[in-house]
């Protein structure tokens, strides 16, 4: 149409896409995005699931008297805020389960909150809630949510 054959047109399109992708990456990097960082948990009122191995690592660091290292490891592994990470480390160090903030108006017990999420069609988020509060594996948490 403009005197360009199909091969040249494909090359121009691929180059334009590569330039656009490079531009997006540069802009994201300038905005502070880093591929090695984890995103902070953004669901209000719910803690991210904290894997058992990370919980055990936190307990080990606390037993060694290295609470600051435990908080850093937890923040690196989950993206929690400093306050939330300190609360979780304090609970794990005391032998309690992982605390979760209670948004106003939500029932307190785990089963009620899971039922509420499930009724709202948010079964995946219910599984995350169960994993975060209990340290269950994915399969165990899914079985728990399905049983309610």
PDB file of C-alpha atoms in Angstrom:
ATOM      1  CA  UNK A   1       0.000   0.000   0.000  1.00  0.00           C
ATOM      2  CA  UNK A   2       2.775   2.460   0.925  1.00  0.00           C
ATOM      3  CA  UNK A   3       5.498   0.644  -0.931  1.00  0.00           C
ATOM      4  CA  UNK A   4       6.440  -1.531   2.090  1.00  0.00           C
ATOM      5  CA  UNK A   5       6.411  -5.293   1.744  1.00  0.00           C
ATOM      6  CA  UNK A   6       4.912  -7.488   4.493  1.00  0.00           C
ATOM      7  CA  UNK A   7       8.293  -8.544   5.933  1.00  0.00           C
ATOM      8  CA  UNK A   8       9.372  -4.930   6.432  1.00  0.00           C
ATOM      9  CA  UNK A   9       6.010  -4.100   7.985  1.00  0.00           C
ATOM     10  CA  UNK A  10       6.399  -6.963  10.483  1.00  0.00           C
ATOM     11  CA  UNK A  11       9.918  -5.794  11.382  1.00  0.00           C
ATOM     12  CA  UNK A  12       8.671  -2.233  11.948  1.00  0.00           C
ATOM     13  CA  UNK A  13       5.802  -3.482  14.156  1.00  0.00           C
ATOM     14  CA  UNK A  14       8.126  -5.689  16.224  1.00  0.00           C
ATOM     15  CA  UNK A  15      10.587  -2.825  16.696  1.00  0.00           C
ATOM     16  CA  UNK A  16       7.773  -0.473  17.728  1.00  0.00           C
ATOM     17  CA  UNK A  17       6.560  -3.028  20.290  1.00  0.00           C
ATOM     18  CA  UNK A  18      10.099  -3.482  21.639  1.00  0.00           C
ATOM     19  CA  UNK A  19      10.516   0.280  22.042  1.00  0.00           C
ATOM     20  CA  UNK A  20       7.134   0.536  23.796  1.00  0.00           C
ATOM     21  CA  UNK A  21       8.057  -2.297  26.181  1.00  0.00           C
ATOM     22  CA  UNK A  22      11.416  -0.695  26.949  1.00  0.00           C
ATOM     23  CA  UNK A  23       9.652   2.605  27.650  1.00  0.00           C
ATOM     24  CA  UNK A  24       7.236   0.927  30.074  1.00  0.00           C
ATOM     25  CA  UNK A  25      10.116  -0.759  31.902  1.00  0.00           C
ATOM     26  CA  UNK A  26      12.073   2.500  32.201  1.00  0.00           C
ATOM     27  CA  UNK A  27       9.013   4.391  33.470  1.00  0.00           C
ATOM     28  CA  UNK A  28       8.224   1.655  35.996  1.00  0.00           C
ATOM     29  CA  UNK A  29      11.804   1.675  37.257  1.00  0.00           C
ATOM     30  CA  UNK A  30      11.728   5.455  37.625  1.00  0.00           C
ATOM     31  CA  UNK A  31       8.490   5.148  39.604  1.00  0.00           C
ATOM     32  CA  UNK A  32      10.221   2.835  42.074  1.00  0.00           C
ATOM     33  CA  UNK A  33       9.158  -0.587  40.845  1.00  0.00           C
ATOM     34  CA  UNK A  34      11.790  -3.250  41.267  1.00  0.00           C
ATOM     35  CA  UNK A  35      11.434  -6.816  40.014  1.00  0.00           C
ATOM     36  CA  UNK A  36      12.975  -8.239  43.197  1.00  0.00           C
ATOM     37  CA  UNK A  37      10.551  -6.621  45.655  1.00  0.00           C
ATOM     38  CA  UNK A  38       7.277  -8.175  46.711  1.00  0.00           C
ATOM     39  CA  UNK A  39       4.104  -6.175  46.634  1.00  0.00           C
ATOM     40  CA  UNK A  40       2.610  -5.272  49.975  1.00  0.00           C
ATOM     41  CA  UNK A  41      -0.584  -7.068  50.831  1.00  0.00           C
ATOM     42  CA  UNK A  42      -3.351  -4.724  49.810  1.00  0.00           C
ATOM     43  CA  UNK A  43      -6.545  -6.347  51.052  1.00  0.00           C
ATOM     44  CA  UNK A  44      -7.741  -4.308  54.033  1.00  0.00           C
ATOM     45  CA  UNK A  45      -8.309  -6.406  57.114  1.00  0.00           C
ATOM     46  CA  UNK A  46      -6.535  -9.517  55.857  1.00  0.00           C
ATOM     47  CA  UNK A  47      -2.954 -10.568  56.436  1.00  0.00           C
ATOM     48  CA  UNK A  48      -1.118 -12.298  53.614  1.00  0.00           C
ATOM     49  CA  UNK A  49      -0.602 -16.016  54.033  1.00  0.00           C
ATOM     50  CA  UNK A  50       2.645 -16.602  55.890  1.00  0.00           C
ATOM     51  CA  UNK A  51       4.187 -19.940  54.874  1.00  0.00           C
ATOM     52  CA  UNK A  52       5.064 -22.366  57.639  1.00  0.00           C
ATOM     53  CA  UNK A  53       8.750 -22.328  56.770  1.00  0.00           C
ATOM     54  CA  UNK A  54       8.822 -18.539  57.138  1.00  0.00           C
ATOM     55  CA  UNK A  55       6.972 -18.777  60.454  1.00  0.00           C
ATOM     56  CA  UNK A  56       9.518 -21.326  61.671  1.00  0.00           C
ATOM     57  CA  UNK A  57      12.400 -19.123  60.508  1.00  0.00           C
ATOM     58  CA  UNK A  58      10.903 -16.196  62.439  1.00  0.00           C
ATOM     59  CA  UNK A  59      10.562 -18.355  65.571  1.00  0.00           C
ATOM     60  CA  UNK A  60      14.187 -19.523  65.210  1.00  0.00           C
ATOM     61  CA  UNK A  61      15.463 -15.954  64.868  1.00  0.00           C
ATOM     62  CA  UNK A  62      13.451 -14.887  67.927  1.00  0.00           C
ATOM     63  CA  UNK A  63      14.853 -17.811  69.927  1.00  0.00           C
ATOM     64  CA  UNK A  64      18.347 -16.607  68.972  1.00  0.00           C
ATOM     65  CA  UNK A  65      17.453 -13.111  70.223  1.00  0.00           C
ATOM     66  CA  UNK A  66      17.409 -11.633  66.719  1.00  0.00           C
ATOM     67  CA  UNK A  67      13.946 -10.023  66.615  1.00  0.00           C
ATOM     68  CA  UNK A  68      15.053  -7.288  64.226  1.00  0.00           C
ATOM     69  CA  UNK A  69      16.305  -9.917  61.767  1.00  0.00           C
ATOM     70  CA  UNK A  70      13.015 -11.802  62.202  1.00  0.00           C
ATOM     71  CA  UNK A  71      11.000  -8.661  61.395  1.00  0.00           C
ATOM     72  CA  UNK A  72      13.158  -7.997  58.327  1.00  0.00           C
ATOM     73  CA  UNK A  73      12.792 -11.596  57.111  1.00  0.00           C
ATOM     74  CA  UNK A  74       9.029 -11.417  57.555  1.00  0.00           C
ATOM     75  CA  UNK A  75       8.773  -8.087  55.740  1.00  0.00           C
ATOM     76  CA  UNK A  76      10.942  -9.375  52.878  1.00  0.00           C
ATOM     77  CA  UNK A  77       8.880 -12.556  52.615  1.00  0.00           C
ATOM     78  CA  UNK A  78       5.413 -11.009  52.786  1.00  0.00           C
ATOM     79  CA  UNK A  79       5.574  -7.280  52.067  1.00  0.00           C
ATOM     80  CA  UNK A  80       3.986  -6.443  55.442  1.00  0.00           C
ATOM     81  CA  UNK A  81       4.311  -2.983  56.946  1.00  0.00           C
ATOM     82  CA  UNK A  82       6.738  -2.510  59.815  1.00  0.00           C
ATOM     83  CA  UNK A  83       3.938  -2.356  62.393  1.00  0.00           C
ATOM     84  CA  UNK A  84       2.197  -5.484  61.094  1.00  0.00           C
ATOM     85  CA  UNK A  85       5.494  -7.378  60.899  1.00  0.00           C
ATOM     86  CA  UNK A  86       6.334  -6.398  64.502  1.00  0.00           C
ATOM     87  CA  UNK A  87       2.888  -7.598  65.644  1.00  0.00           C
ATOM     88  CA  UNK A  88       3.279 -10.921  63.839  1.00  0.00           C
ATOM     89  CA  UNK A  89       6.815 -11.471  65.146  1.00  0.00           C
ATOM     90  CA  UNK A  90       5.652 -10.668  68.674  1.00  0.00           C
ATOM     91  CA  UNK A  91       2.801 -13.175  68.384  1.00  0.00           C
ATOM     92  CA  UNK A  92       4.979 -15.914  66.904  1.00  0.00           C
ATOM     93  CA  UNK A  93       7.649 -15.310  69.537  1.00  0.00           C
ATOM     94  CA  UNK A  94       5.005 -15.695  72.271  1.00  0.00           C
ATOM     95  CA  UNK A  95       3.746 -18.930  70.705  1.00  0.00           C
ATOM     96  CA  UNK A  96       0.445 -17.491  69.502  1.00  0.00           C
ATOM     97  CA  UNK A  97      -1.042 -17.752  66.021  1.00  0.00           C
ATOM     98  CA  UNK A  98      -0.572 -15.020  63.443  1.00  0.00           C
ATOM     99  CA  UNK A  99      -2.730 -12.031  64.462  1.00  0.00           C
ATOM    100  CA  UNK A 100      -5.099 -10.451  61.986  1.00  0.00           C
ATOM    101  CA  UNK A 101      -6.554  -6.975  62.256  1.00  0.00           C
ATOM    102  CA  UNK A 102     -10.323  -6.924  62.612  1.00  0.00           C
ATOM    103  CA  UNK A 103     -12.027  -4.355  60.402  1.00  0.00           C
ATOM    104  CA  UNK A 104     -15.030  -2.710  62.008  1.00  0.00           C
ATOM    105  CA  UNK A 105     -18.239  -4.650  61.635  1.00  0.00           C
ATOM    106  CA  UNK A 106     -16.666  -8.014  60.860  1.00  0.00           C
ATOM    107  CA  UNK A 107     -17.346 -11.027  63.091  1.00  0.00           C
ATOM    108  CA  UNK A 108     -14.404 -12.122  65.193  1.00  0.00           C
ATOM    109  CA  UNK A 109     -14.108 -15.873  64.688  1.00  0.00           C
ATOM    110  CA  UNK A 110     -12.410 -17.406  61.670  1.00  0.00           C
ATOM    111  CA  UNK A 111     -15.315 -19.624  60.612  1.00  0.00           C
ATOM    112  CA  UNK A 112     -17.747 -16.677  60.477  1.00  0.00           C
ATOM    113  CA  UNK A 113     -15.374 -14.592  58.408  1.00  0.00           C
ATOM    114  CA  UNK A 114     -14.724 -17.504  56.034  1.00  0.00           C
ATOM    115  CA  UNK A 115     -18.457 -18.121  55.618  1.00  0.00           C
ATOM    116  CA  UNK A 116     -18.988 -14.433  54.894  1.00  0.00           C
ATOM    117  CA  UNK A 117     -16.250 -14.384  52.244  1.00  0.00           C
ATOM    118  CA  UNK A 118     -17.535 -17.601  50.720  1.00  0.00           C
ATOM    119  CA  UNK A 119     -21.100 -16.246  50.565  1.00  0.00           C
ATOM    120  CA  UNK A 120     -19.772 -13.178  48.764  1.00  0.00           C
ATOM    121  CA  UNK A 121     -18.168 -15.419  46.119  1.00  0.00           C
ATOM    122  CA  UNK A 122     -14.635 -14.765  47.389  1.00  0.00           C
ATOM    123  CA  UNK A 123     -13.581 -18.343  48.160  1.00  0.00           C
ATOM    124  CA  UNK A 124      -9.965 -17.742  47.116  1.00  0.00           C
ATOM    125  CA  UNK A 125      -9.673 -14.866  49.567  1.00  0.00           C
ATOM    126  CA  UNK A 126     -11.224 -17.109  52.248  1.00  0.00           C
ATOM    127  CA  UNK A 127      -8.460 -19.647  51.603  1.00  0.00           C
ATOM    128  CA  UNK A 128      -5.840 -16.886  51.987  1.00  0.00           C
ATOM    129  CA  UNK A 129      -7.467 -15.851  55.270  1.00  0.00           C
ATOM    130  CA  UNK A 130      -7.370 -19.398  56.624  1.00  0.00           C
ATOM    131  CA  UNK A 131      -3.751 -19.881  55.544  1.00  0.00           C
ATOM    132  CA  UNK A 132      -2.697 -16.583  57.073  1.00  0.00           C
ATOM    133  CA  UNK A 133      -4.317 -17.198  60.434  1.00  0.00           C
ATOM    134  CA  UNK A 134      -3.577 -20.874  60.844  1.00  0.00           C
ATOM    135  CA  UNK A 135      -0.456 -21.590  58.796  1.00  0.00           C
ATOM    136  CA  UNK A 136      -2.287 -24.380  56.946  1.00  0.00           C
ATOM    137  CA  UNK A 137      -1.091 -25.542  53.565  1.00  0.00           C
ATOM    138  CA  UNK A 138      -3.049 -24.581  50.456  1.00  0.00           C
ATOM    139  CA  UNK A 139      -4.769 -27.980  50.289  1.00  0.00           C
ATOM    140  CA  UNK A 140      -5.659 -27.962  54.000  1.00  0.00           C
ATOM    141  CA  UNK A 141      -7.082 -24.449  53.789  1.00  0.00           C
ATOM    142  CA  UNK A 142      -9.137 -25.295  50.695  1.00  0.00           C
ATOM    143  CA  UNK A 143     -10.551 -28.359  52.468  1.00  0.00           C
ATOM    144  CA  UNK A 144     -11.428 -26.210  55.489  1.00  0.00           C
ATOM    145  CA  UNK A 145     -13.155 -23.573  53.349  1.00  0.00           C
ATOM    146  CA  UNK A 146     -15.068 -26.209  51.369  1.00  0.00           C
ATOM    147  CA  UNK A 147     -16.269 -27.842  54.606  1.00  0.00           C
ATOM    148  CA  UNK A 148     -17.963 -24.636  55.785  1.00  0.00           C
TER     149      UNK A 148
END
